[in-house]
PDB file of C-alpha atoms and ligand atoms in Angstrom:
ATOM      1  CA  UNK A   1       0.000   0.000   0.000  1.00  0.00           C
ATOM      2  CA  UNK A   2       1.225   3.506  -0.824  1.00  0.00           C
ATOM      3  CA  UNK A   3       2.727   5.527   2.027  1.00  0.00           C
ATOM      4  CA  UNK A   4       0.129   8.251   2.584  1.00  0.00           C
ATOM      5  CA  UNK A   5       0.263  11.568   4.410  1.00  0.00           C
ATOM      6  CA  UNK A   6      -2.954  13.203   5.604  1.00  0.00           C
ATOM      7  CA  UNK A   7      -2.553  16.834   6.606  1.00  0.00           C
ATOM      8  CA  UNK A   8      -5.184  18.501   8.790  1.00  0.00           C
ATOM      9  CA  UNK A   9      -4.853  22.220   8.216  1.00  0.00           C
ATOM     10  CA  UNK A  10      -6.613  25.550   7.916  1.00  0.00           C
ATOM     11  CA  UNK A  11      -4.563  26.191   4.759  1.00  0.00           C
ATOM     12  CA  UNK A  12      -4.835  23.150   2.437  1.00  0.00           C
ATOM     13  CA  UNK A  13      -3.747  25.379  -0.451  1.00  0.00           C
ATOM     14  CA  UNK A  14      -0.207  25.419   1.019  1.00  0.00           C
ATOM     15  CA  UNK A  15       0.211  21.755  -0.042  1.00  0.00           C
ATOM     16  CA  UNK A  16       2.020  20.119  -1.718  1.00  0.00           C
ATOM     17  CA  UNK A  17       4.036  23.390  -1.948  1.00  0.00           C
ATOM     18  CA  UNK A  18       7.725  22.517  -1.859  1.00  0.00           C
ATOM     19  CA  UNK A  19       6.808  18.827  -1.613  1.00  0.00           C
ATOM     20  CA  UNK A  20       5.517  19.077  -5.178  1.00  0.00           C
ATOM     21  CA  UNK A  21       8.957  19.669  -6.726  1.00  0.00           C
ATOM     22  CA  UNK A  22      12.294  17.866  -7.009  1.00  0.00           C
ATOM     23  CA  UNK A  23      12.731  14.509  -5.259  1.00  0.00           C
ATOM     24  CA  UNK A  24       9.495  14.506  -3.237  1.00  0.00           C
ATOM     25  CA  UNK A  25       7.502  16.005  -6.124  1.00  0.00           C
ATOM     26  CA  UNK A  26       8.685  13.418  -8.636  1.00  0.00           C
ATOM     27  CA  UNK A  27       7.956  10.661  -6.130  1.00  0.00           C
ATOM     28  CA  UNK A  28       4.470  12.095  -5.591  1.00  0.00           C
ATOM     29  CA  UNK A  29       3.876  12.148  -9.341  1.00  0.00           C
ATOM     30  CA  UNK A  30       5.208   8.598  -9.666  1.00  0.00           C
ATOM     31  CA  UNK A  31       2.844   7.377  -6.953  1.00  0.00           C
ATOM     32  CA  UNK A  32       5.633   6.433  -4.503  1.00  0.00           C
ATOM     33  CA  UNK A  33       3.678   8.323  -1.853  1.00  0.00           C
ATOM     34  CA  UNK A  34       0.369  10.151  -1.721  1.00  0.00           C
ATOM     35  CA  UNK A  35      -0.900  13.253   0.000  1.00  0.00           C
ATOM     36  CA  UNK A  36      -4.365  14.347   1.096  1.00  0.00           C
ATOM     37  CA  UNK A  37      -5.336  17.541   2.878  1.00  0.00           C
ATOM     38  CA  UNK A  38      -8.263  17.975   5.226  1.00  0.00           C
ATOM     39  CA  UNK A  39      -9.775  21.391   5.947  1.00  0.00           C
ATOM     40  CA  UNK A  40     -10.185  21.601   9.725  1.00  0.00           C
ATOM     41  CA  UNK A  41     -12.991  24.168   9.294  1.00  0.00           C
ATOM     42  CA  UNK A  42     -15.149  21.439   7.767  1.00  0.00           C
ATOM     43  CA  UNK A  43     -15.494  20.066  11.322  1.00  0.00           C
ATOM     44  CA  UNK A  44     -16.707  23.313  12.876  1.00  0.00           C
ATOM     45  CA  UNK A  45     -20.338  23.302  13.965  1.00  0.00           C
ATOM     46  CA  UNK A  46     -21.364  26.958  13.901  1.00  0.00           C
ATOM     47  CA  UNK A  47     -22.333  29.006  10.891  1.00  0.00           C
ATOM     48  CA  UNK A  48     -19.075  30.994  11.054  1.00  0.00           C
ATOM     49  CA  UNK A  49     -17.094  27.754  10.854  1.00  0.00           C
ATOM     50  CA  UNK A  50     -15.116  28.824  13.948  1.00  0.00           C
ATOM     51  CA  UNK A  51     -12.097  26.777  14.931  1.00  0.00           C
ATOM     52  CA  UNK A  52     -10.608  29.015  17.634  1.00  0.00           C
ATOM     53  CA  UNK A  53     -11.511  31.024  20.700  1.00  0.00           C
ATOM     54  CA  UNK A  54      -9.869  33.337  23.227  1.00  0.00           C
ATOM     55  CA  UNK A  55      -7.336  31.828  25.660  1.00  0.00           C
ATOM     56  CA  UNK A  56      -8.630  30.769  29.061  1.00  0.00           C
ATOM     57  CA  UNK A  57      -6.915  32.905  31.694  1.00  0.00           C
ATOM     58  CA  UNK A  58      -6.469  35.795  29.257  1.00  0.00           C
ATOM     59  CA  UNK A  59      -3.549  36.776  27.088  1.00  0.00           C
ATOM     60  CA  UNK A  60      -2.889  37.505  23.450  1.00  0.00           C
ATOM     61  CA  UNK A  61      -4.127  35.600  20.421  1.00  0.00           C
ATOM     62  CA  UNK A  62      -6.519  32.726  19.941  1.00  0.00           C
ATOM     63  CA  UNK A  63      -6.417  29.002  20.744  1.00  0.00           C
ATOM     64  CA  UNK A  64      -7.582  26.161  18.481  1.00  0.00           C
ATOM     65  CA  UNK A  65     -10.627  24.485  19.991  1.00  0.00           C
ATOM     66  CA  UNK A  66     -10.356  20.927  21.308  1.00  0.00           C
ATOM     67  CA  UNK A  67     -13.900  19.966  20.240  1.00  0.00           C
ATOM     68  CA  UNK A  68     -13.429  20.974  16.591  1.00  0.00           C
ATOM     69  CA  UNK A  69      -9.965  19.413  16.372  1.00  0.00           C
ATOM     70  CA  UNK A  70     -11.186  16.212  18.058  1.00  0.00           C
ATOM     71  CA  UNK A  71     -13.923  15.852  15.422  1.00  0.00           C
ATOM     72  CA  UNK A  72     -11.293  16.160  12.668  1.00  0.00           C
ATOM     73  CA  UNK A  73      -8.932  13.763  14.456  1.00  0.00           C
ATOM     74  CA  UNK A  74     -11.702  11.207  15.135  1.00  0.00           C
ATOM     75  CA  UNK A  75     -12.685  11.243  11.487  1.00  0.00           C
ATOM     76  CA  UNK A  76      -9.071  10.604  10.501  1.00  0.00           C
ATOM     77  CA  UNK A  77      -8.548   7.841  13.087  1.00  0.00           C
ATOM     78  CA  UNK A  78     -11.694   6.147  11.822  1.00  0.00           C
ATOM     79  CA  UNK A  79     -10.723   6.453   8.170  1.00  0.00           C
ATOM     80  CA  UNK A  80      -7.081   5.510   8.726  1.00  0.00           C
ATOM     81  CA  UNK A  81      -6.916   3.188  11.746  1.00  0.00           C
ATOM     82  CA  UNK A  82      -3.399   2.281  12.864  1.00  0.00           C
ATOM     83  CA  UNK A  83      -1.825   5.304  11.188  1.00  0.00           C
ATOM     84  CA  UNK A  84       0.186   7.509  13.613  1.00  0.00           C
ATOM     85  CA  UNK A  85      -1.532  10.813  14.382  1.00  0.00           C
ATOM     86  CA  UNK A  86       0.891  13.654  15.063  1.00  0.00           C
ATOM     87  CA  UNK A  87       0.472  17.352  15.813  1.00  0.00           C
ATOM     88  CA  UNK A  88       3.121  19.959  15.116  1.00  0.00           C
ATOM     89  CA  UNK A  89       3.880  22.108  18.153  1.00  0.00           C
ATOM     90  CA  UNK A  90       7.008  23.700  19.655  1.00  0.00           C
ATOM     91  CA  UNK A  91       5.947  21.986  22.908  1.00  0.00           C
ATOM     92  CA  UNK A  92       6.346  18.567  21.287  1.00  0.00           C
ATOM     93  CA  UNK A  93       8.897  15.786  21.247  1.00  0.00           C
ATOM     94  CA  UNK A  94      11.920  16.914  19.193  1.00  0.00           C
ATOM     95  CA  UNK A  95      11.885  15.367  15.716  1.00  0.00           C
ATOM     96  CA  UNK A  96      14.874  13.065  15.175  1.00  0.00           C
ATOM     97  CA  UNK A  97      16.156  10.999  12.277  1.00  0.00           C
ATOM     98  CA  UNK A  98      15.273   7.865  14.284  1.00  0.00           C
ATOM     99  CA  UNK A  99      11.657   9.047  14.505  1.00  0.00           C
ATOM    100  CA  UNK A 100      11.683   9.876  10.791  1.00  0.00           C
ATOM    101  CA  UNK A 101      12.970   6.376   9.946  1.00  0.00           C
ATOM    102  CA  UNK A 102      10.265   4.766  12.066  1.00  0.00           C
ATOM    103  CA  UNK A 103       7.524   6.850  10.425  1.00  0.00           C
ATOM    104  CA  UNK A 104       8.888   6.217   6.924  1.00  0.00           C
ATOM    105  CA  UNK A 105       8.818   2.467   7.603  1.00  0.00           C
ATOM    106  CA  UNK A 106       5.118   2.555   8.510  1.00  0.00           C
ATOM    107  CA  UNK A 107       1.926   3.028   6.482  1.00  0.00           C
ATOM    108  CA  UNK A 108       2.212   6.842   6.483  1.00  0.00           C
ATOM    109  CA  UNK A 109       1.070   9.475   8.932  1.00  0.00           C
ATOM    110  CA  UNK A 110      -1.607  11.990   9.759  1.00  0.00           C
ATOM    111  CA  UNK A 111      -0.496  15.392  10.950  1.00  0.00           C
ATOM    112  CA  UNK A 112      -2.386  18.222  12.539  1.00  0.00           C
ATOM    113  CA  UNK A 113      -1.063  21.732  11.843  1.00  0.00           C
ATOM    114  CA  UNK A 114      -1.537  24.316  14.572  1.00  0.00           C
ATOM    115  CA  UNK A 115      -2.125  28.029  14.071  1.00  0.00           C
ATOM    116  CA  UNK A 116      -2.639  31.056  16.336  1.00  0.00           C
ATOM    117  CA  UNK A 117      -1.344  30.451  19.893  1.00  0.00           C
ATOM    118  CA  UNK A 118      -1.649  26.707  19.463  1.00  0.00           C
ATOM    119  CA  UNK A 119      -3.912  23.805  20.363  1.00  0.00           C
ATOM    120  CA  UNK A 120      -6.142  23.344  23.437  1.00  0.00           C
ATOM    121  CA  UNK A 121      -4.092  20.988  25.630  1.00  0.00           C
ATOM    122  CA  UNK A 122      -7.083  18.740  26.325  1.00  0.00           C
ATOM    123  CA  UNK A 123      -6.854  17.378  22.784  1.00  0.00           C
ATOM    124  CA  UNK A 124      -3.523  15.721  23.683  1.00  0.00           C
ATOM    125  CA  UNK A 125      -5.019  14.311  26.881  1.00  0.00           C
ATOM    126  CA  UNK A 126      -8.122  12.924  25.221  1.00  0.00           C
ATOM    127  CA  UNK A 127      -6.840  11.597  21.876  1.00  0.00           C
ATOM    128  CA  UNK A 128      -3.774   9.561  20.778  1.00  0.00           C
ATOM    129  CA  UNK A 129      -2.091  12.584  19.211  1.00  0.00           C
ATOM    130  CA  UNK A 130       1.721  12.746  19.449  1.00  0.00           C
ATOM    131  CA  UNK A 131       3.060  16.305  19.771  1.00  0.00           C
ATOM    132  CA  UNK A 132       6.156  16.845  17.609  1.00  0.00           C
ATOM    133  CA  UNK A 133       8.506  19.834  17.405  1.00  0.00           C
ATOM    134  CA  UNK A 134      10.947  20.502  14.578  1.00  0.00           C
ATOM    135  CA  UNK A 135      13.212  22.699  16.706  1.00  0.00           C
ATOM    136  CA  UNK A 136      13.583  25.299  19.397  1.00  0.00           C
ATOM    137  CA  UNK A 137      12.081  28.246  17.558  1.00  0.00           C
ATOM    138  CA  UNK A 138       8.540  29.405  16.826  1.00  0.00           C
ATOM    139  CA  UNK A 139       6.977  29.321  13.345  1.00  0.00           C
ATOM    140  CA  UNK A 140       3.759  31.073  12.464  1.00  0.00           C
ATOM    141  CA  UNK A 141       1.991  27.811  11.667  1.00  0.00           C
ATOM    142  CA  UNK A 142       2.336  24.044  11.690  1.00  0.00           C
ATOM    143  CA  UNK A 143       2.164  23.672   7.903  1.00  0.00           C
ATOM    144  CA  UNK A 144       5.843  24.441   7.256  1.00  0.00           C
ATOM    145  CA  UNK A 145       6.765  22.189  10.193  1.00  0.00           C
ATOM    146  CA  UNK A 146       4.652  19.391   8.683  1.00  0.00           C
ATOM    147  CA  UNK A 147       6.406  19.902   5.344  1.00  0.00           C
ATOM    148  CA  UNK A 148       9.772  19.446   7.044  1.00  0.00           C
ATOM    149  CA  UNK A 149       8.559  16.242   8.670  1.00  0.00           C
ATOM    150  CA  UNK A 150       7.078  14.915   5.417  1.00  0.00           C
ATOM    151  CA  UNK A 151      10.126  15.810   3.346  1.00  0.00           C
ATOM    152  CA  UNK A 152      12.366  13.941   5.799  1.00  0.00           C
ATOM    153  CA  UNK A 153      10.116  10.845   5.641  1.00  0.00           C
ATOM    154  CA  UNK A 154       9.435  10.808   1.909  1.00  0.00           C
ATOM    155  CA  UNK A 155      13.093  10.838   0.878  1.00  0.00           C
ATOM    156  CA  UNK A 156      13.551   7.575   2.799  1.00  0.00           C
ATOM    157  CA  UNK A 157      10.709   5.747   1.054  1.00  0.00           C
ATOM    158  CA  UNK A 158      11.773   2.892  -1.226  1.00  0.00           C
ATOM    159  CA  UNK A 159      12.587   4.127  -4.732  1.00  0.00           C
ATOM    160  CA  UNK A 160      12.631   7.836  -3.869  1.00  0.00           C
ATOM    161  CA  UNK A 161      16.384   8.368  -3.570  1.00  0.00           C
ATOM    162  CA  UNK A 162      18.608   7.345  -6.442  1.00  0.00           C
ATOM    163  CA  UNK A 163      21.164   5.039  -4.808  1.00  0.00           C
ATOM    164  CA  UNK A 164      19.702   2.775  -2.129  1.00  0.00           C
ATOM    165  CA  UNK A 165      22.652   3.600   0.154  1.00  0.00           C
ATOM    166  CA  UNK A 166      22.362   7.412  -0.120  1.00  0.00           C
ATOM    167  CA  UNK A 167      20.657   7.741   3.253  1.00  0.00           C
ATOM    168  CA  UNK A 168      22.830   5.425   5.250  1.00  0.00           C
ATOM    169  CA  UNK A 169      25.913   7.587   5.864  1.00  0.00           C
ATOM    170  CA  UNK A 170      24.079  10.819   6.413  1.00  0.00           C
ATOM    171  CA  UNK A 171      24.087  13.097   9.413  1.00  0.00           C
ATOM    172  CA  UNK A 172      22.450  11.610  12.539  1.00  0.00           C
ATOM    173  CA  UNK A 173      22.315   8.033  11.182  1.00  0.00           C
ATOM    174  CA  UNK A 174      25.201   6.969  13.446  1.00  0.00           C
ATOM    175  CA  UNK A 175      24.597   9.679  16.012  1.00  0.00           C
ATOM    176  CA  UNK A 176      27.140  11.907  14.250  1.00  0.00           C
ATOM    177  CA  UNK A 177      27.088  14.723  11.732  1.00  0.00           C
ATOM    178  CA  UNK A 178      28.131  13.590   8.288  1.00  0.00           C
ATOM    179  CA  UNK A 179      31.697  14.211   7.072  1.00  0.00           C
ATOM    180  CA  UNK A 180      32.224  17.271   4.798  1.00  0.00           C
ATOM    181  CA  UNK A 181      31.833  17.030   1.027  1.00  0.00           C
ATOM    182  CA  UNK A 182      33.947  18.423  -1.809  1.00  0.00           C
ATOM    183  CA  UNK A 183      33.738  18.412  -5.587  1.00  0.00           C
ATOM    184  CA  UNK A 184      35.586  19.865  -8.592  1.00  0.00           C
ATOM    185  CA  UNK A 185      37.316  22.223  -9.200  1.00  0.00           C
ATOM    186  CA  UNK A 186      40.256  20.713  -7.343  1.00  0.00           C
ATOM    187  CA  UNK A 187      41.452  24.211  -6.416  1.00  0.00           C
ATOM    188  CA  UNK A 188      39.102  27.088  -5.665  1.00  0.00           C
ATOM    189  CA  UNK A 189      40.198  30.483  -4.292  1.00  0.00           C
ATOM    190  CA  UNK A 190      43.475  28.908  -3.256  1.00  0.00           C
ATOM    191  CA  UNK A 191      41.761  26.086  -1.336  1.00  0.00           C
ATOM    192  CA  UNK A 192      42.329  22.497  -2.362  1.00  0.00           C
ATOM    193  CA  UNK A 193      40.329  19.340  -1.793  1.00  0.00           C
ATOM    194  CA  UNK A 194      41.943  17.207   0.956  1.00  0.00           C
ATOM    195  CA  UNK A 195      44.572  15.028  -0.714  1.00  0.00           C
ATOM    196  CA  UNK A 196      43.268  11.798   0.819  1.00  0.00           C
ATOM    197  CA  UNK A 197      40.009  12.129  -1.142  1.00  0.00           C
ATOM    198  CA  UNK A 198      41.996  11.952  -4.381  1.00  0.00           C
ATOM    199  CA  UNK A 199      44.128   9.000  -3.283  1.00  0.00           C
ATOM    200  CA  UNK A 200      41.750   6.289  -4.523  1.00  0.00           C
ATOM    201  CA  UNK A 201      42.516   4.403  -1.289  1.00  0.00           C
ATOM    202  CA  UNK A 202      39.002   3.536  -0.071  1.00  0.00           C
ATOM    203  CA  UNK A 203      40.072   2.392   3.377  1.00  0.00           C
ATOM    204  CA  UNK A 204      41.982   5.631   3.970  1.00  0.00           C
ATOM    205  CA  UNK A 205      39.095   7.699   2.664  1.00  0.00           C
ATOM    206  CA  UNK A 206      36.634   5.904   4.956  1.00  0.00           C
ATOM    207  CA  UNK A 207      38.937   6.444   7.955  1.00  0.00           C
ATOM    208  CA  UNK A 208      39.380  10.151   7.120  1.00  0.00           C
ATOM    209  CA  UNK A 209      35.636  10.608   6.757  1.00  0.00           C
ATOM    210  CA  UNK A 210      34.905   8.922  10.059  1.00  0.00           C
ATOM    211  CA  UNK A 211      37.530  11.028  11.841  1.00  0.00           C
ATOM    212  CA  UNK A 212      36.086  14.250  10.375  1.00  0.00           C
ATOM    213  CA  UNK A 213      32.549  13.201  11.317  1.00  0.00           C
ATOM    214  CA  UNK A 214      33.672  12.711  14.924  1.00  0.00           C
ATOM    215  CA  UNK A 215      35.731  15.917  14.992  1.00  0.00           C
ATOM    216  CA  UNK A 216      32.979  18.101  13.493  1.00  0.00           C
ATOM    217  CA  UNK A 217      30.294  16.589  15.718  1.00  0.00           C
ATOM    218  CA  UNK A 218      32.443  17.194  18.776  1.00  0.00           C
ATOM    219  CA  UNK A 219      33.048  20.852  17.921  1.00  0.00           C
ATOM    220  CA  UNK A 220      29.665  21.763  16.412  1.00  0.00           C
ATOM    221  CA  UNK A 221      27.249  19.530  18.297  1.00  0.00           C
ATOM    222  CA  UNK A 222      28.624  18.494  21.686  1.00  0.00           C
ATOM    223  CA  UNK A 223      25.015  17.642  22.636  1.00  0.00           C
ATOM    224  CA  UNK A 224      25.011  14.860  19.994  1.00  0.00           C
ATOM    225  CA  UNK A 225      28.336  13.517  21.276  1.00  0.00           C
ATOM    226  CA  UNK A 226      26.899  13.417  24.748  1.00  0.00           C
ATOM    227  CA  UNK A 227      23.635  11.776  23.726  1.00  0.00           C
ATOM    228  CA  UNK A 228      25.121   9.030  21.581  1.00  0.00           C
ATOM    229  CA  UNK A 229      28.631   8.560  22.921  1.00  0.00           C
ATOM    230  CA  UNK A 230      28.264   9.349  26.641  1.00  0.00           C
ATOM    231  CA  UNK A 231      29.726  12.440  28.299  1.00  0.00           C
ATOM    232  CA  UNK A 232      31.542  14.757  25.830  1.00  0.00           C
ATOM    233  CA  UNK A 233      35.234  14.108  26.133  1.00  0.00           C
ATOM    234  CA  UNK A 234      37.536  17.069  26.055  1.00  0.00           C
ATOM    235  CA  UNK A 235      40.830  15.569  24.868  1.00  0.00           C
ATOM    236  CA  UNK A 236      43.467  16.300  27.519  1.00  0.00           C
ATOM    237  CA  UNK A 237      46.663  17.799  26.113  1.00  0.00           C
ATOM    238  CA  UNK A 238      48.714  15.161  24.319  1.00  0.00           C
ATOM    239  CA  UNK A 239      45.627  13.106  23.473  1.00  0.00           C
ATOM    240  CA  UNK A 240      45.072  12.878  19.741  1.00  0.00           C
ATOM    241  CA  UNK A 241      42.614  11.434  17.295  1.00  0.00           C
ATOM    242  CA  UNK A 242      43.775   8.614  15.063  1.00  0.00           C
ATOM    243  CA  UNK A 243      42.565   7.955  11.531  1.00  0.00           C
ATOM    244  CA  UNK A 244      39.669   5.828  12.819  1.00  0.00           C
ATOM    245  CA  UNK A 245      38.265   8.782  14.703  1.00  0.00           C
ATOM    246  CA  UNK A 246      39.029   7.019  18.010  1.00  0.00           C
ATOM    247  CA  UNK A 247      40.830   8.842  20.745  1.00  0.00           C
ATOM    248  CA  UNK A 248      44.161   7.233  21.506  1.00  0.00           C
TER     249      UNK A 248
HETATM  250  N1  SAM B 301       2.208  29.843  21.348  1.00  0.00           N
HETATM  251  C1  SAM B 301       2.940  28.710  20.871  1.00  0.00           C
HETATM  252  C2  SAM B 301       4.149  28.457  21.763  1.00  0.00           C
HETATM  253  O1  SAM B 301       4.755  29.428  22.219  1.00  0.00           O
HETATM  254  O2  SAM B 301       4.502  27.286  21.988  1.00  0.00           O
HETATM  255  C3  SAM B 301       3.396  28.915  19.457  1.00  0.00           C
HETATM  256  C4  SAM B 301       2.291  28.850  18.453  1.00  0.00           C
HETATM  257  S1  SAM B 301       2.858  29.031  16.798  1.00  0.00           S
HETATM  258  C5  SAM B 301       2.726  30.770  16.585  1.00  0.00           C
HETATM  259  C6  SAM B 301       1.537  28.417  15.826  1.00  0.00           C
HETATM  260  C7  SAM B 301       1.703  26.994  15.377  1.00  0.00           C
HETATM  261  O3  SAM B 301       2.889  26.853  14.613  1.00  0.00           O
HETATM  262  C8  SAM B 301       1.823  25.935  16.450  1.00  0.00           C
HETATM  263  O4  SAM B 301       0.580  25.562  16.983  1.00  0.00           O
HETATM  264  C9  SAM B 301       2.487  24.794  15.707  1.00  0.00           C
HETATM  265  O5  SAM B 301       1.545  24.028  14.988  1.00  0.00           O
HETATM  266  C10 SAM B 301       3.380  25.525  14.724  1.00  0.00           C
HETATM  267  N2  SAM B 301       4.773  25.586  15.176  1.00  0.00           N
HETATM  268  C11 SAM B 301       5.466  26.692  15.510  1.00  0.00           C
HETATM  269  N3  SAM B 301       6.721  26.401  15.839  1.00  0.00           N
HETATM  270  C12 SAM B 301       6.863  25.066  15.707  1.00  0.00           C
HETATM  271  C13 SAM B 301       7.930  24.154  15.920  1.00  0.00           C
HETATM  272  N4  SAM B 301       9.115  24.569  16.342  1.00  0.00           N
HETATM  273  N5  SAM B 301       7.712  22.844  15.689  1.00  0.00           N
HETATM  274  C14 SAM B 301       6.502  22.404  15.288  1.00  0.00           C
HETATM  275  N6  SAM B 301       5.443  23.225  15.068  1.00  0.00           N
HETATM  276  C15 SAM B 301       5.618  24.534  15.275  1.00  0.00           C
END
């Protein structure tokens, strides 16, 4: 069965947007995945098709109503039983490549896009909706966050990426950032491509890449080093990294 994304949104016209071009767009055209949008307003019950109301306790903005969202979510859960139901929110579980892999391996996903000040918290208490965040910053709406999530999943679907191994060495797959890339010209503004990459010695190249992945992760993302490799090690003076990326 085709991996299918259902997007619950107030702005269905935003889709497929960037997901309609390049890799994801071609895959969509080729039927490697499918996309449906659901207008949340269709589940409103008043004549104004209201989906939001003022925040309890006061404050700026509006909050998306639990009753309207629950009707949309219930409809989706009934139509697509067993498909994970997510909601984009900065208060959610941080999106990781491991989560992306798990979602890409399943039947697809349903995703609720927030707007305004966000979603009435009771929705998360009353329905199996997993809150997901794409990072520690605030967007104006969940649609762009959902596009990030979908793009990350779709590229992992069978047949979407050219070489079947393209995803395996990438950043976060082994808990590290990927090694840096270079291409021709060999010299640019006085900078040359590291000699080892032109050596043709595959073992040496692999060792260099692993060492750079470790080095760059340590300096740019000490949090990743800590999460995947235990406490971040500051090499004491005299300690050096060998070609395998191991500290000796
Ligand atoms: N008042 C909310 C807060 O401070 O947590 C922010 C609401 S934001 C203006 C509106 C919507 O954008 C959210 O309901 C959510 O759907 C989406 N959104 C914003 N930032 C996001 C993020 N980092 N990850 C996922 N969704 C996000």
